[in-house]
Amino acid sequence: METSPVSLNQLATTSKQFVGRLATIGENRLELVAVGIQEERERILHAFLLALGVAAFGLLAGVTLTAGIVVCLWPWSPVAVLFSLTALYAAAGIYLHHRLTGLLRDWQKLSVSLDQLRKDRDCLEKILA
């Protein structure tokens, strides 16, 4: 049996269009991922700079407050003042550690890009089925 040249030409044209559309979708998704990576990088840098500022000024405030408390309560009991401040700072450190680990555990990386890629895969499976 011979196949007609028209159907082979149509098949070739359709295949080229399909591959072209698939390449366009892939290019768009790569651009989406690149934009997502850039946004994440900027958010991390911004968060780092804010955290650095908070840490610096928090340290200055803590040192000043500690010096004031120690000066005021030194005549009463030097050891009790130092142990109380140590316990207070340890509790604050433990609390902040728990907050940081919770934040890192719940952090979602490029969730929008991954959702879009899943939708594309589902759509492609529906088309090919």
JSON list of C-alpha atoms in Angstrom, two decimals:
[
{"chain": "A", "resi": 1, "resn": "MET", "atom": "CA", "xyz": [0.00, 0.00, 0.00]},
{"chain": "A", "resi": 2, "resn": "GLU", "atom": "CA", "xyz": [1.11, 3.46, -0.78]},
{"chain": "A", "resi": 3, "resn": "THR", "atom": "CA", "xyz": [0.50, 6.40, 1.48]},
{"chain": "A", "resi": 4, "resn": "SER", "atom": "CA", "xyz": [-0.57, 9.61, -0.10]},
{"chain": "A", "resi": 5, "resn": "PRO", "atom": "CA", "xyz": [1.97, 12.40, -0.17]},
{"chain": "A", "resi": 6, "resn": "VAL", "atom": "CA", "xyz": [-0.65, 14.84, 1.15]},
{"chain": "A", "resi": 7, "resn": "SER", "atom": "CA", "xyz": [-1.05, 12.99, 4.43]},
{"chain": "A", "resi": 8, "resn": "LEU", "atom": "CA", "xyz": [2.74, 12.79, 4.91]},
{"chain": "A", "resi": 9, "resn": "ASN", "atom": "CA", "xyz": [3.04, 16.51, 4.27]},
{"chain": "A", "resi": 10, "resn": "GLN", "atom": "CA", "xyz": [0.23, 17.22, 6.72]},
{"chain": "A", "resi": 11, "resn": "LEU", "atom": "CA", "xyz": [1.87, 14.96, 9.28]},
{"chain": "A", "resi": 12, "resn": "ALA", "atom": "CA", "xyz": [5.22, 16.71, 8.82]},
{"chain": "A", "resi": 13, "resn": "THR", "atom": "CA", "xyz": [3.60, 20.17, 9.07]},
{"chain": "A", "resi": 14, "resn": "THR", "atom": "CA", "xyz": [1.63, 19.20, 12.18]},
{"chain": "A", "resi": 15, "resn": "SER", "atom": "CA", "xyz": [4.74, 17.70, 13.76]},
{"chain": "A", "resi": 16, "resn": "LYS", "atom": "CA", "xyz": [6.73, 20.87, 13.08]},
{"chain": "A", "resi": 17, "resn": "GLN", "atom": "CA", "xyz": [3.97, 23.00, 14.59]},
{"chain": "A", "resi": 18, "resn": "PHE", "atom": "CA", "xyz": [3.78, 20.73, 17.64]},
{"chain": "A", "resi": 19, "resn": "VAL", "atom": "CA", "xyz": [7.54, 20.84, 18.19]},
{"chain": "A", "resi": 20, "resn": "GLY", "atom": "CA", "xyz": [7.53, 24.63, 17.69]},
{"chain": "A", "resi": 21, "resn": "ARG", "atom": "CA", "xyz": [4.79, 25.09, 20.27]},
{"chain": "A", "resi": 22, "resn": "LEU", "atom": "CA", "xyz": [6.53, 22.71, 22.66]},
{"chain": "A", "resi": 23, "resn": "ALA", "atom": "CA", "xyz": [9.77, 24.68, 22.29]},
{"chain": "A", "resi": 24, "resn": "THR", "atom": "CA", "xyz": [7.90, 27.95, 22.93]},
{"chain": "A", "resi": 25, "resn": "ILE", "atom": "CA", "xyz": [6.31, 26.51, 26.07]},
{"chain": "A", "resi": 26, "resn": "GLY", "atom": "CA", "xyz": [9.70, 25.28, 27.26]},
{"chain": "A", "resi": 27, "resn": "GLU", "atom": "CA", "xyz": [11.28, 28.68, 26.62]},
{"chain": "A", "resi": 28, "resn": "ASN", "atom": "CA", "xyz": [8.48, 30.44, 28.51]},
{"chain": "A", "resi": 29, "resn": "ARG", "atom": "CA", "xyz": [8.84, 28.08, 31.46]},
{"chain": "A", "resi": 30, "resn": "LEU", "atom": "CA", "xyz": [12.60, 28.58, 31.59]},
{"chain": "A", "resi": 31, "resn": "GLU", "atom": "CA", "xyz": [12.06, 32.35, 31.63]},
{"chain": "A", "resi": 32, "resn": "LEU", "atom": "CA", "xyz": [9.52, 31.89, 34.42]},
{"chain": "A", "resi": 33, "resn": "VAL", "atom": "CA", "xyz": [12.00, 29.86, 36.46]},
{"chain": "A", "resi": 34, "resn": "ALA", "atom": "CA", "xyz": [14.74, 32.44, 35.84]},
{"chain": "A", "resi": 35, "resn": "VAL", "atom": "CA", "xyz": [12.48, 35.25, 37.04]},
{"chain": "A", "resi": 36, "resn": "GLY", "atom": "CA", "xyz": [11.52, 33.18, 40.09]},
{"chain": "A", "resi": 37, "resn": "ILE", "atom": "CA", "xyz": [15.17, 32.56, 40.93]},
{"chain": "A", "resi": 38, "resn": "GLN", "atom": "CA", "xyz": [15.97, 36.27, 40.60]},
{"chain": "A", "resi": 39, "resn": "GLU", "atom": "CA", "xyz": [13.05, 37.20, 42.87]},
{"chain": "A", "resi": 40, "resn": "GLU", "atom": "CA", "xyz": [14.12, 34.63, 45.47]},
{"chain": "A", "resi": 41, "resn": "ARG", "atom": "CA", "xyz": [17.69, 35.93, 45.38]},
{"chain": "A", "resi": 42, "resn": "GLU", "atom": "CA", "xyz": [16.52, 39.50, 45.93]},
{"chain": "A", "resi": 43, "resn": "ARG", "atom": "CA", "xyz": [14.21, 38.45, 48.77]},
{"chain": "A", "resi": 44, "resn": "ILE", "atom": "CA", "xyz": [17.01, 36.53, 50.49]},
{"chain": "A", "resi": 45, "resn": "LEU", "atom": "CA", "xyz": [19.40, 39.48, 50.17]},
{"chain": "A", "resi": 46, "resn": "HIS", "atom": "CA", "xyz": [16.77, 41.88, 51.52]},
{"chain": "A", "resi": 47, "resn": "ALA", "atom": "CA", "xyz": [15.97, 39.55, 54.42]},
{"chain": "A", "resi": 48, "resn": "PHE", "atom": "CA", "xyz": [19.69, 39.15, 55.19]},
{"chain": "A", "resi": 49, "resn": "LEU", "atom": "CA", "xyz": [20.29, 42.90, 55.26]},
{"chain": "A", "resi": 50, "resn": "LEU", "atom": "CA", "xyz": [17.26, 43.46, 57.48]},
{"chain": "A", "resi": 51, "resn": "ALA", "atom": "CA", "xyz": [18.39, 40.68, 59.81]},
{"chain": "A", "resi": 52, "resn": "LEU", "atom": "CA", "xyz": [21.87, 42.19, 59.96]},
{"chain": "A", "resi": 53, "resn": "GLY", "atom": "CA", "xyz": [20.42, 45.58, 60.90]},
{"chain": "A", "resi": 54, "resn": "VAL", "atom": "CA", "xyz": [18.14, 44.05, 63.52]},
{"chain": "A", "resi": 55, "resn": "ALA", "atom": "CA", "xyz": [21.05, 42.10, 64.98]},
{"chain": "A", "resi": 56, "resn": "ALA", "atom": "CA", "xyz": [23.37, 45.13, 65.14]},
{"chain": "A", "resi": 57, "resn": "PHE", "atom": "CA", "xyz": [20.88, 47.48, 66.74]},
{"chain": "A", "resi": 58, "resn": "GLY", "atom": "CA", "xyz": [19.47, 44.74, 68.94]},
{"chain": "A", "resi": 59, "resn": "LEU", "atom": "CA", "xyz": [22.96, 44.01, 70.22]},
{"chain": "A", "resi": 60, "resn": "LEU", "atom": "CA", "xyz": [23.57, 47.69, 70.95]},
{"chain": "A", "resi": 61, "resn": "ALA", "atom": "CA", "xyz": [20.25, 47.98, 72.77]},
{"chain": "A", "resi": 62, "resn": "GLY", "atom": "CA", "xyz": [20.89, 44.79, 74.71]},
{"chain": "A", "resi": 63, "resn": "VAL", "atom": "CA", "xyz": [24.34, 45.89, 75.83]},
{"chain": "A", "resi": 64, "resn": "THR", "atom": "CA", "xyz": [22.99, 49.25, 76.94]},
{"chain": "A", "resi": 65, "resn": "LEU", "atom": "CA", "xyz": [20.06, 47.70, 78.80]},
{"chain": "A", "resi": 66, "resn": "THR", "atom": "CA", "xyz": [22.30, 45.11, 80.42]},
{"chain": "A", "resi": 67, "resn": "ALA", "atom": "CA", "xyz": [24.72, 47.79, 81.61]},
{"chain": "A", "resi": 68, "resn": "GLY", "atom": "CA", "xyz": [21.84, 49.82, 83.05]},
{"chain": "A", "resi": 69, "resn": "ILE", "atom": "CA", "xyz": [20.35, 46.83, 84.88]},
{"chain": "A", "resi": 70, "resn": "VAL", "atom": "CA", "xyz": [23.71, 45.73, 86.26]},
{"chain": "A", "resi": 71, "resn": "VAL", "atom": "CA", "xyz": [24.53, 49.26, 87.48]},
{"chain": "A", "resi": 72, "resn": "CYS", "atom": "CA", "xyz": [21.12, 49.64, 89.16]},
{"chain": "A", "resi": 73, "resn": "LEU", "atom": "CA", "xyz": [20.99, 46.21, 90.83]},
{"chain": "A", "resi": 74, "resn": "TRP", "atom": "CA", "xyz": [24.69, 45.62, 91.59]},
{"chain": "A", "resi": 75, "resn": "PRO", "atom": "CA", "xyz": [24.44, 46.73, 95.23]},
{"chain": "A", "resi": 76, "resn": "TRP", "atom": "CA", "xyz": [21.56, 44.30, 95.83]},
{"chain": "A", "resi": 77, "resn": "SER", "atom": "CA", "xyz": [23.19, 41.07, 94.51]},
{"chain": "A", "resi": 78, "resn": "PRO", "atom": "CA", "xyz": [25.76, 40.95, 91.70]},
{"chain": "A", "resi": 79, "resn": "VAL", "atom": "CA", "xyz": [25.50, 37.19, 91.19]},
{"chain": "A", "resi": 80, "resn": "ALA", "atom": "CA", "xyz": [21.69, 37.18, 91.04]},
{"chain": "A", "resi": 81, "resn": "VAL", "atom": "CA", "xyz": [21.72, 40.01, 88.47]},
{"chain": "A", "resi": 82, "resn": "LEU", "atom": "CA", "xyz": [24.17, 38.20, 86.20]},
{"chain": "A", "resi": 83, "resn": "PHE", "atom": "CA", "xyz": [22.37, 34.85, 86.45]},
{"chain": "A", "resi": 84, "resn": "SER", "atom": "CA", "xyz": [18.99, 36.48, 85.82]},
{"chain": "A", "resi": 85, "resn": "LEU", "atom": "CA", "xyz": [20.24, 38.22, 82.72]},
{"chain": "A", "resi": 86, "resn": "THR", "atom": "CA", "xyz": [21.89, 35.01, 81.50]},
{"chain": "A", "resi": 87, "resn": "ALA", "atom": "CA", "xyz": [18.60, 33.11, 81.91]},
{"chain": "A", "resi": 88, "resn": "LEU", "atom": "CA", "xyz": [16.67, 35.86, 80.13]},
{"chain": "A", "resi": 89, "resn": "TYR", "atom": "CA", "xyz": [19.08, 35.91, 77.19]},
{"chain": "A", "resi": 90, "resn": "ALA", "atom": "CA", "xyz": [19.14, 32.12, 76.94]},
{"chain": "A", "resi": 91, "resn": "ALA", "atom": "CA", "xyz": [15.32, 32.01, 76.82]},
{"chain": "A", "resi": 92, "resn": "ALA", "atom": "CA", "xyz": [15.27, 34.66, 74.09]},
{"chain": "A", "resi": 93, "resn": "GLY", "atom": "CA", "xyz": [17.89, 32.73, 72.10]},
{"chain": "A", "resi": 94, "resn": "ILE", "atom": "CA", "xyz": [15.94, 29.48, 72.36]},
{"chain": "A", "resi": 95, "resn": "TYR", "atom": "CA", "xyz": [12.72, 31.24, 71.29]},
{"chain": "A", "resi": 96, "resn": "LEU", "atom": "CA", "xyz": [14.42, 32.81, 68.26]},
{"chain": "A", "resi": 97, "resn": "HIS", "atom": "CA", "xyz": [15.99, 29.47, 67.32]},
{"chain": "A", "resi": 98, "resn": "HIS", "atom": "CA", "xyz": [12.57, 27.82, 67.28]},
{"chain": "A", "resi": 99, "resn": "ARG", "atom": "CA", "xyz": [11.16, 30.65, 65.16]},
{"chain": "A", "resi": 100, "resn": "LEU", "atom": "CA", "xyz": [14.05, 30.36, 62.67]},
{"chain": "A", "resi": 101, "resn": "THR", "atom": "CA", "xyz": [13.72, 26.59, 62.30]},
{"chain": "A", "resi": 102, "resn": "GLY", "atom": "CA", "xyz": [9.96, 26.98, 61.76]},
{"chain": "A", "resi": 103, "resn": "LEU", "atom": "CA", "xyz": [10.57, 29.60, 59.10]},
{"chain": "A", "resi": 104, "resn": "LEU", "atom": "CA", "xyz": [13.12, 27.44, 57.28]},
{"chain": "A", "resi": 105, "resn": "ARG", "atom": "CA", "xyz": [10.86, 24.39, 57.44]},
{"chain": "A", "resi": 106, "resn": "ASP", "atom": "CA", "xyz": [7.90, 26.25, 55.90]},
{"chain": "A", "resi": 107, "resn": "TRP", "atom": "CA", "xyz": [9.91, 28.09, 53.22]},
{"chain": "A", "resi": 108, "resn": "GLN", "atom": "CA", "xyz": [8.63, 27.24, 49.72]},
{"chain": "A", "resi": 109, "resn": "LYS", "atom": "CA", "xyz": [11.03, 27.65, 46.85]},
{"chain": "A", "resi": 110, "resn": "LEU", "atom": "CA", "xyz": [9.71, 28.57, 43.42]},
{"chain": "A", "resi": 111, "resn": "SER", "atom": "CA", "xyz": [6.27, 27.17, 44.23]},
{"chain": "A", "resi": 112, "resn": "VAL", "atom": "CA", "xyz": [4.55, 29.17, 41.47]},
{"chain": "A", "resi": 113, "resn": "SER", "atom": "CA", "xyz": [6.94, 27.87, 38.81]},
{"chain": "A", "resi": 114, "resn": "LEU", "atom": "CA", "xyz": [6.56, 24.28, 39.95]},
{"chain": "A", "resi": 115, "resn": "ASP", "atom": "CA", "xyz": [2.75, 24.58, 39.98]},
{"chain": "A", "resi": 116, "resn": "GLN", "atom": "CA", "xyz": [2.80, 26.00, 36.48]},
{"chain": "A", "resi": 117, "resn": "LEU", "atom": "CA", "xyz": [5.03, 23.17, 35.23]},
{"chain": "A", "resi": 118, "resn": "ARG", "atom": "CA", "xyz": [2.63, 20.61, 36.75]},
{"chain": "A", "resi": 119, "resn": "LYS", "atom": "CA", "xyz": [-0.31, 22.29, 35.01]},
{"chain": "A", "resi": 120, "resn": "ASP", "atom": "CA", "xyz": [1.57, 22.20, 31.71]},
{"chain": "A", "resi": 121, "resn": "ARG", "atom": "CA", "xyz": [2.32, 18.51, 32.14]},
{"chain": "A", "resi": 122, "resn": "ASP", "atom": "CA", "xyz": [-1.32, 17.74, 32.94]},
{"chain": "A", "resi": 123, "resn": "CYS", "atom": "CA", "xyz": [-2.50, 19.73, 29.92]},
{"chain": "A", "resi": 124, "resn": "LEU", "atom": "CA", "xyz": [0.00, 17.98, 27.65]},
{"chain": "A", "resi": 125, "resn": "GLU", "atom": "CA", "xyz": [-1.13, 14.57, 28.94]},
{"chain": "A", "resi": 126, "resn": "LYS", "atom": "CA", "xyz": [-4.76, 15.48, 28.19]},
{"chain": "A", "resi": 127, "resn": "ILE", "atom": "CA", "xyz": [-3.85, 16.58, 24.69]},
{"chain": "A", "resi": 128, "resn": "LEU", "atom": "CA", "xyz": [-1.85, 13.43, 23.95]},
{"chain": "A", "resi": 129, "resn": "ALA", "atom": "CA", "xyz": [-4.44, 11.06, 25.46]}
]
